[in-house]
mmCIF file of C-alpha atoms in Angstrom:
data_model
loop_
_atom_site.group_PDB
_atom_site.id
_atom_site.type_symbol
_atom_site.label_atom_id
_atom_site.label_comp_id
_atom_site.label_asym_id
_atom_site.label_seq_id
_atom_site.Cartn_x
_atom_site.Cartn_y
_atom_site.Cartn_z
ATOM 1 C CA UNK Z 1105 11.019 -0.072 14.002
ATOM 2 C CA UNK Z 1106 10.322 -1.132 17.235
ATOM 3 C CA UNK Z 1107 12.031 -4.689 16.134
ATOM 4 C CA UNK Z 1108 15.524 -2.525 14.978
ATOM 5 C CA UNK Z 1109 14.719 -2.565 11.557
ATOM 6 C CA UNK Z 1110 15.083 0.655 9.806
ATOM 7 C CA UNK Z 1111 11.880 1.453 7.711
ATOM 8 C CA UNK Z 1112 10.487 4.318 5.296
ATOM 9 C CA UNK Z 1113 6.822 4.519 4.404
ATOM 10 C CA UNK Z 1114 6.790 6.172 0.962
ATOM 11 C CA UNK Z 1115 10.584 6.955 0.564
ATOM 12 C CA UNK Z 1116 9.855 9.697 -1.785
ATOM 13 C CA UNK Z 1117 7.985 11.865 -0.019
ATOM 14 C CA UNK Z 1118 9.738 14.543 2.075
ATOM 15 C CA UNK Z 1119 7.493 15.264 3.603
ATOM 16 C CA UNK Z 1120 5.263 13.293 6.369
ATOM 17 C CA UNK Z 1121 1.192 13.605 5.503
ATOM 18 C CA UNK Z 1122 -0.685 14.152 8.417
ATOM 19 C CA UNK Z 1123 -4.292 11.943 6.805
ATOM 20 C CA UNK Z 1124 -5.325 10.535 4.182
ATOM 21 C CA UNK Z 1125 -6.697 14.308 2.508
ATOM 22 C CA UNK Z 1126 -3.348 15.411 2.970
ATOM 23 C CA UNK Z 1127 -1.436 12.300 1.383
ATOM 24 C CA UNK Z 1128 -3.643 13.181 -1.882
ATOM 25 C CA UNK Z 1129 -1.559 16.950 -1.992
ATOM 26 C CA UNK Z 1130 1.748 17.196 -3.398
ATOM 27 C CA UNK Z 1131 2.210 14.009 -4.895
ATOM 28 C CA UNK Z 1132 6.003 13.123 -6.112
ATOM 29 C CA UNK Z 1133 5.907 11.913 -9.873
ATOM 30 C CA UNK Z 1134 6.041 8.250 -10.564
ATOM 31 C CA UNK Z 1135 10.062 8.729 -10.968
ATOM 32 C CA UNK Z 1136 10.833 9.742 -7.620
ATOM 33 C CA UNK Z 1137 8.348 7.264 -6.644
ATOM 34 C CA UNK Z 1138 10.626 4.680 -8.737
ATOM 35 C CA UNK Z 1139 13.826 5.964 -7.637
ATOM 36 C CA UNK Z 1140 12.561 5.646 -3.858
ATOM 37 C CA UNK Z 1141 12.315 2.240 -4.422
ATOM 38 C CA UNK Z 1142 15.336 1.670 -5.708
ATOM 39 C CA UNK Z 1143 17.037 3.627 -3.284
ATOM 40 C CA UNK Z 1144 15.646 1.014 -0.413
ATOM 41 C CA UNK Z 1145 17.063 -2.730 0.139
ATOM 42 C CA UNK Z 1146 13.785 -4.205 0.331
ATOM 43 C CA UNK Z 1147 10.181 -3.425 -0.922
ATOM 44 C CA UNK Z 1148 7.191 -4.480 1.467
ATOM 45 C CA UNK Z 1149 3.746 -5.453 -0.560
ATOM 46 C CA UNK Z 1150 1.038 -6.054 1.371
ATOM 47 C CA UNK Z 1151 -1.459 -8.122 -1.218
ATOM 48 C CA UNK Z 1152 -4.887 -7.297 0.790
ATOM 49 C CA UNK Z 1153 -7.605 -5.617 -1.282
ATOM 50 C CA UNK Z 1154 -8.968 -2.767 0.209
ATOM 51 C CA UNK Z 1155 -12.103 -3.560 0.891
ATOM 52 C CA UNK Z 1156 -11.441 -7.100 2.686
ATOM 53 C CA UNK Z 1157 -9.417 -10.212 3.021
ATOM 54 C CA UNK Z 1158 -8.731 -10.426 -0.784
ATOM 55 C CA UNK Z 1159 -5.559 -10.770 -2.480
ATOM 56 C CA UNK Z 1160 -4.302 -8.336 -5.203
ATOM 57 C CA UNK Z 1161 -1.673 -8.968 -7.879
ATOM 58 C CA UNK Z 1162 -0.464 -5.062 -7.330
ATOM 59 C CA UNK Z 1163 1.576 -2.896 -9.938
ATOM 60 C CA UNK Z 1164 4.329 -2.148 -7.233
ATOM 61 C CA UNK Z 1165 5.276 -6.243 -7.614
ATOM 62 C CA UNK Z 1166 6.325 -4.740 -10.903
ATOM 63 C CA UNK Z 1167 7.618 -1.750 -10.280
ATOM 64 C CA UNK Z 1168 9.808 -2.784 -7.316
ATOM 65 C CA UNK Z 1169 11.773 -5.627 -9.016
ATOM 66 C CA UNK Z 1170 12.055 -3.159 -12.099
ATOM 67 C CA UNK Z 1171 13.577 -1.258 -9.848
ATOM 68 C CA UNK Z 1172 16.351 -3.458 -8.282
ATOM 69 C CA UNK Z 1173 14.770 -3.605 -4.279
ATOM 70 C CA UNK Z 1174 14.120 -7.466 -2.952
ATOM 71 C CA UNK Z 1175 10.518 -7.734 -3.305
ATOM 72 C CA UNK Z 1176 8.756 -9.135 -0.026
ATOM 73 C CA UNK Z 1177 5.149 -9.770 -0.193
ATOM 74 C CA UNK Z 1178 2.857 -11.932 1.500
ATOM 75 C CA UNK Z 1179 0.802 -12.792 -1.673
ATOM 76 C CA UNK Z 1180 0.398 -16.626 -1.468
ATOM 77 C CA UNK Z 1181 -1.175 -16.734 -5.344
ATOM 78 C CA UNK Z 1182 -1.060 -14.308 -8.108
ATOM 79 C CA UNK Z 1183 2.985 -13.224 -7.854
ATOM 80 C CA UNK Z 1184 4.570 -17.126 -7.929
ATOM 81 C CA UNK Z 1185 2.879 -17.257 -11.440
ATOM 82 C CA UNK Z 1186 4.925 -14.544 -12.553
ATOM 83 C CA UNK Z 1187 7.830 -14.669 -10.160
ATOM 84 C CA UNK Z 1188 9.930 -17.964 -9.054
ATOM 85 C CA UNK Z 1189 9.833 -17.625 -4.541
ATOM 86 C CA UNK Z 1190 12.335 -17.176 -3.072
ATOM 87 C CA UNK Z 1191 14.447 -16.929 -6.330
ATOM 88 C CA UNK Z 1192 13.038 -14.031 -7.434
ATOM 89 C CA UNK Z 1193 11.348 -12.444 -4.385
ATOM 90 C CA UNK Z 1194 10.897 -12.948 -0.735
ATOM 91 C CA UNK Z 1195 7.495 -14.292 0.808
ATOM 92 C CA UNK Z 1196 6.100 -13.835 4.522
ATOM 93 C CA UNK Z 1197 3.156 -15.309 5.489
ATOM 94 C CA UNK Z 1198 1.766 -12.891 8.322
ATOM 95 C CA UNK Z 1199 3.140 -9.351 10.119
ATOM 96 C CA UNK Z 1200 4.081 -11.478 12.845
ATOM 97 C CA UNK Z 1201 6.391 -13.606 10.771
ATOM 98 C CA UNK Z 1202 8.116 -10.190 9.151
ATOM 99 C CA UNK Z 1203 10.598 -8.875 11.383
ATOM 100 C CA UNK Z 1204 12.035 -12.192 11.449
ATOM 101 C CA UNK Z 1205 11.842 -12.690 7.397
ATOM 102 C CA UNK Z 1206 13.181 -9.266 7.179
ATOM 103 C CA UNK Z 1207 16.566 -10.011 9.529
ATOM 104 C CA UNK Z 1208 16.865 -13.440 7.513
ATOM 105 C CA UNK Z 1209 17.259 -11.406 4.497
ATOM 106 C CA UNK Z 1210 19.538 -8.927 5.725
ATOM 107 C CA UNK Z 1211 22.040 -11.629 7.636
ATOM 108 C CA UNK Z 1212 22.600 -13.214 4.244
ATOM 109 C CA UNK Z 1213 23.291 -10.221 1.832
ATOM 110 C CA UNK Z 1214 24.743 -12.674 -0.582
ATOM 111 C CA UNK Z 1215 21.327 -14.158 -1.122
ATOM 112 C CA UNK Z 1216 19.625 -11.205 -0.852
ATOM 113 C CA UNK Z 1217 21.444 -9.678 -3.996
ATOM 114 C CA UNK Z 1218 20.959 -12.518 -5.854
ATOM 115 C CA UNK Z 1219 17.889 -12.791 -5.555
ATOM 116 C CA UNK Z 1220 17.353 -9.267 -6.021
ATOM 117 C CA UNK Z 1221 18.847 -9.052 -9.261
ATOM 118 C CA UNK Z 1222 16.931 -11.909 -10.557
ATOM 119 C CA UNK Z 1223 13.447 -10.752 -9.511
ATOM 120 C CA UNK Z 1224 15.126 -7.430 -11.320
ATOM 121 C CA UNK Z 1225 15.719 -9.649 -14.322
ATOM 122 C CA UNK Z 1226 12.384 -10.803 -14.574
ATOM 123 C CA UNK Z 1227 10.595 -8.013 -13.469
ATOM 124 C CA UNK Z 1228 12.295 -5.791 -16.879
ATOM 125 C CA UNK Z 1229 11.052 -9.153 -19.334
ATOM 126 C CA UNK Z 1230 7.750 -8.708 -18.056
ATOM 127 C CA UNK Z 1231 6.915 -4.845 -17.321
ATOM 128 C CA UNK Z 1232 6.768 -4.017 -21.136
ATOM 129 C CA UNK Z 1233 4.593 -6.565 -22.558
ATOM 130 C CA UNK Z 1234 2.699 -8.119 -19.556
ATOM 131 C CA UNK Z 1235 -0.145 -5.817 -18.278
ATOM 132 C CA UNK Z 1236 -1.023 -4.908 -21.364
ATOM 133 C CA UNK Z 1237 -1.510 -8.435 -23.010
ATOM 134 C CA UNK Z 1238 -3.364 -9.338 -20.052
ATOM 135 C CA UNK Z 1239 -5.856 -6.509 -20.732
ATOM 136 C CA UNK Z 1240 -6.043 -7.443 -24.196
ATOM 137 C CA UNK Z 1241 -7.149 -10.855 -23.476
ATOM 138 C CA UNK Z 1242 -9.582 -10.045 -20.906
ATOM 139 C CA UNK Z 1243 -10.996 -7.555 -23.613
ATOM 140 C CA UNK Z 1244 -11.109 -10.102 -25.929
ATOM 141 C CA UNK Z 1245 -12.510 -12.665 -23.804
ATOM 142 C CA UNK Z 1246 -15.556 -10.064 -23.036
ATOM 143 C CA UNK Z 1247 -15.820 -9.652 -26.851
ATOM 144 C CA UNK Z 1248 -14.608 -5.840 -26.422
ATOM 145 C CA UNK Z 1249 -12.561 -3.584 -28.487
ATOM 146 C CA UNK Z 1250 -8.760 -4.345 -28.448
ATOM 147 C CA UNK Z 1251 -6.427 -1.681 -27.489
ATOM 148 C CA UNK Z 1252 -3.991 -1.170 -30.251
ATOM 149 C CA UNK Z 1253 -0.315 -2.746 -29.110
ATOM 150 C CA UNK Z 1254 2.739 -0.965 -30.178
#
């Protein structure tokens, strides 16, 4: 914000939670959550695990090309073997770097749809099939019980 750029933490949520105990109360379903991000020009993903300097392949790489908002994420491994850079979704290397990324993006809207509706494009091939063969396999590979596919 303090850069001029015009953010929303959790666009679905009306309301503003206070703490963490209070973000946990009055949850939106996941279709508001959905139609938040598509309602937004851009998606942020921030790829550190929780509990240190790890990076996460995350469901909202997913669910925010699904849903038609420019993925940018600063995951240097797990989305590129999904997802073609910068064809398919943005990349920033640091918070630093992001306010600049960010106006980039917006000073060349052409590009920015395109490559928003590509990332879209991929993003609906893999949502329906993906996660779920990838937990198959990694059953399999542990010699557990497979989880029916429909």
């Amino acid at each position: 914000r303090a850069e001029g750029i015009d953010v929303a933490v959790n666009p679905h949520r009306a309301d503003g939670a206070a703490d963490p105990t209070s973000s946990r109360h009055d949850q939106p379903g996941w279709l508001d959550y959905m139609a938040g991000l598509a309602g937004s020009r851009m998606t942020l993903n921030f790829s550190r695990f929780s509990v240190g300097d790890l990076e996460q392949y995350k469901t909202r790489v997913i669910e925010a090309t699904v849903a038609g908002t420019l993925l940018l994420t600063d995951d240097r491994n797990s989305t590129r073997h999904f997802f073609t850079p910068e064809a398919e979704y943005g990349y920033f290397s640091s918070i630093e770097e992001l306010p600049g990324t960010i106006r980039t993006w917006l000073s060349e809207p052409e590009r920015l749809d395109r490559v928003r509706r590509a990332g879209q494009i991929r993003g609906v091939e893999l949502a329906p099939r993906d996660f779920w063969e990838r937990i198959r396999k990694g059953l399999q590979a542990r010699g557990l019980p497979a989880v029916p596919m429909i």
